[in-house]
């Protein structure tokens, strides 16, 4: 322009099409448009920007890039000296000097990185750390599939990132960020579509979930309009607490063909039916609707590799539970199978629904999506507001757990839980029903303030005794139920009957319970089968949050000591539970003879349970004297008992004046040796 020049041997060449390869062996970087200082030296293309500057050289193609293409080059970082960084990059989706994507090695930082440059900042959207060196060749391959880019180095995948927009609209090339580097064997090719579609995201959603609720999921970074994201690597197995999750959604990295039959959802007792599937072509997202809401269980979601892309490549579905965030191993074919933990009501997302979940809902009660105190995990029905309607999911599942959940640390307060040991006579015909309270003992005998508590009891011992349920304590209950008007959760968790029972409070309004020393927390109901003999322990279980736990008014967990009570079921005539009818039992009857005692108090001698120690109790002891709980033959037992009774009569100076059959017992008139008359 405004100059005089001489030209010779001018040639015009058409810009290249795909595939295009440049090895720089002819000393020319054909069809590259450099900026920032570039030269071909020794068969390599070298970036030589001034210190503090970037370098970029873009390939000029005669046609647009396809949606799916591969970009590769050998990258060799140089030590530029003072003022330089050390990196070498592939550039793609170049839309201008202040708007392009990059992927490559940052040798000084020891990282492979991928992100975008906006003219000021090199944002990092994905990174992978490892030992990197300058003066070493690395073979980089960037595969671009619509909006997702994946970087492999020397044949090993390092990074992948979904940019959320198609990446074929800009140009491609090489560059550096204030660094010197060499490039060789540059190649860009249209992808031969032999790659199976991958699942980029898995979500669970409820058809009843409102827009306000899904907006709250998006605002919290845990989902969006398509539901709650579960493909979260290490967090995949955190429990899903919602009552009405009845859809499974999957987003793919390309357009796919799906059907209702491609998805199966199973649980420990069977499977959910799939009633239909919808597909959003704009986002490559499929949503399957189930015939029922997900229930508390380990749920297995399997997507068959009958899902295909436009080139009929089968799903690349391999998945590693607790690690994967997208499916695939790079080869078409292979179903996707992932496990979810569904524990309805577990607002703290552990594997148990417990009194600690009450606190989560209580803290958010009355709040709506967008409020400071709102939590999507407390909004169990997904309607955008935490109300009493959300109580139902917790109340119906409190005490249930998928797996053992470890307990946390305890606060400064400590208490003891115990029960009163009981002694009963085995029934002869109909089962015997009884109950036992679990009571609390405070450290200093003074009342304490609690917000919530739960008690789990497991029955151990031989066969013959079973737990049948429970409820509010019989004596001095700390609170009553069901809720409302009391705080106890109806009749408790009965799934584990007859071997275990659980009952907890559901204190949603935060009322403080002033619990006195000796207050009963819960009542246990039991049944004894006829002929049962043995010692049974009502073990107070304190293994984790879904077991026995007390929460103080300051939300701290109370440190517990437990003294698990026992039920002794013994033979008729035994008053002290040693399974033998002997002189101690006779003494118990005689020492309280004619007295009123608590009905059924065997240790006081009331063997018949009428509240009076009298002739029938005495007759029962004498008729069973020397009987033992140890199994013996009938003849030996009869002979031994007769001998023991004879010795007893001689020893005490008593004589039998007549036998009278009353309720199967033999009655004796006692005669004083000294006076010779009746006692």
Coordinates of C-alpha atoms in Angstrom, one line a residue, residues 362 413 415 448-452 512 550-558:
X362 CA -37.4 -28.2 61.9
X413 CA -24.2 -34.0 78.9
X415 CA -27.1 -40.0 81.1
X448 CA -32.6 -32.3 81.8
X449 CA -33.9 -30.5 78.7
X450 CA -34.2 -32.6 75.5
X451 CA -35.3 -31.9 72.0
X452 CA -35.6 -35.4 70.7
X512 CA -38.1 -28.5 74.9
X550 CA -30.8 -38.4 72.9
X551 CA -30.5 -34.8 71.6
X552 CA -30.1 -32.1 74.2
X553 CA -31.8 -28.7 73.9
X554 CA -28.6 -27.2 72.4
X555 CA -28.7 -29.8 69.6
X556 CA -25.8 -31.7 71.0
X557 CA -25.8 -35.5 71.3
X558 CA -26.0 -36.9 74.9

